[in-house]
C-alpha atoms as one frame of an Amber mdcrd trajectory, in Angstrom:
protein
  14.656  -9.961 -45.960  11.759  -7.653 -46.815   9.397  -7.507 -49.795   8.127
  -4.022 -50.676   5.397  -3.521 -53.289   4.748   0.031 -54.465   6.844   1.143
 -51.502   4.629  -0.642 -48.978   5.506  -3.597 -46.823   3.264  -5.927 -44.896
   4.549  -7.205 -41.560   4.243 -10.687 -43.017   6.462  -9.624 -45.942   9.516
  -9.966 -43.735  11.370 -13.235 -43.250  14.720 -14.663 -42.221  16.855 -16.491
 -44.738  19.790 -18.880 -44.855  22.057 -18.364 -47.869  22.809 -22.088 -47.932
  19.156 -22.809 -48.807  18.604 -20.838 -52.003  15.591 -22.897 -53.188  13.845
 -22.165 -49.887  14.620 -18.440 -50.227  13.162 -18.300 -53.751  10.019 -20.129
 -52.594   9.630 -17.689 -49.680   9.998 -14.708 -52.032   7.334 -16.192 -54.322
   4.996 -16.894 -51.388   5.392 -13.375 -49.964   4.766 -11.711 -53.337   1.669
 -13.873 -53.810   0.411 -13.019 -50.318   1.013  -9.286 -50.847  -0.743  -9.310
 -54.240  -3.752 -11.176 -52.801  -3.965  -8.518 -50.094  -3.796  -5.738 -52.736
  -6.473  -7.494 -54.806  -8.879  -7.230 -51.861  -8.831  -3.406 -52.019 -11.799
  -1.557 -53.505  -9.479   0.937 -55.186  -6.833  -1.324 -56.736  -3.637   0.325
 -57.891  -1.377  -1.264 -60.503   1.832  -2.916 -59.361   4.594  -0.482 -60.234
   7.542  -1.538 -58.085   8.593  -4.656 -56.213  11.790  -4.610 -54.180  13.504
  -7.449 -52.360  15.723  -5.801 -49.747  17.583  -6.422 -46.521  18.854  -4.316
 -43.654  21.091  -7.176 -42.513  24.494  -6.113 -43.812  27.879  -5.248 -42.404
  30.999  -3.530 -43.683  34.100  -5.547 -44.384  36.010  -3.214 -42.061  33.373
  -3.353 -39.291  31.895   0.126 -39.801  28.384   0.763 -38.520  25.518   0.684
 -41.033  22.274   2.288 -39.825  19.276  -0.068 -39.745  17.360   2.439 -41.885
  19.573   1.583 -44.886  18.058  -1.026 -47.171  20.125  -2.999 -49.660  18.624
  -4.568 -52.772  18.962  -8.331 -53.104  17.845  -8.339 -56.742  20.570  -9.933
 -58.862  22.218 -11.218 -55.672  19.599 -13.631 -54.307  17.093 -13.548 -57.199
  17.706 -12.421 -60.767  15.802  -9.494 -62.246  14.256 -11.897 -64.783  13.268
 -14.345 -62.042  11.672 -11.548 -60.030   9.802 -10.212 -63.074   8.536 -13.723
 -63.860   7.204 -14.145 -60.285   5.579 -10.716 -60.374   3.863 -11.422 -63.709
   2.654 -14.843 -62.527   1.222 -13.610 -59.224  -0.233 -10.404 -60.711  -2.142
 -12.491 -63.254  -3.402 -14.868 -60.534  -4.494 -11.888 -58.402  -5.964  -9.990
 -61.369  -3.745  -6.964 -60.751  -2.496  -4.636 -63.461   1.232  -4.233 -64.012
   2.995  -0.961 -64.736   6.298  -2.419 -63.695   9.474  -0.409 -63.249  12.246
  -2.575 -61.802
């Protein structure tokens, strides 16, 4: 799973997940958003948070077709709801003193 903010991803924004442990997944998403926002807050020229995407490249076709690794699939409303994601973004943006111009 990858977290992208304004189209950018930190290496630490990537993590493995087990679908049987949803609470752990949601905590990891929250932690990674917080970490990314803290990193953004350290910039001299801070840009507002406009997009946050929770995506994966780990997918397969039901019929076994090949999916290129460059394809990213959104996990919003599959692993985390849009409302839940927006709530995390608002919480961590406020803590990090980042502006929001959110378009999810």
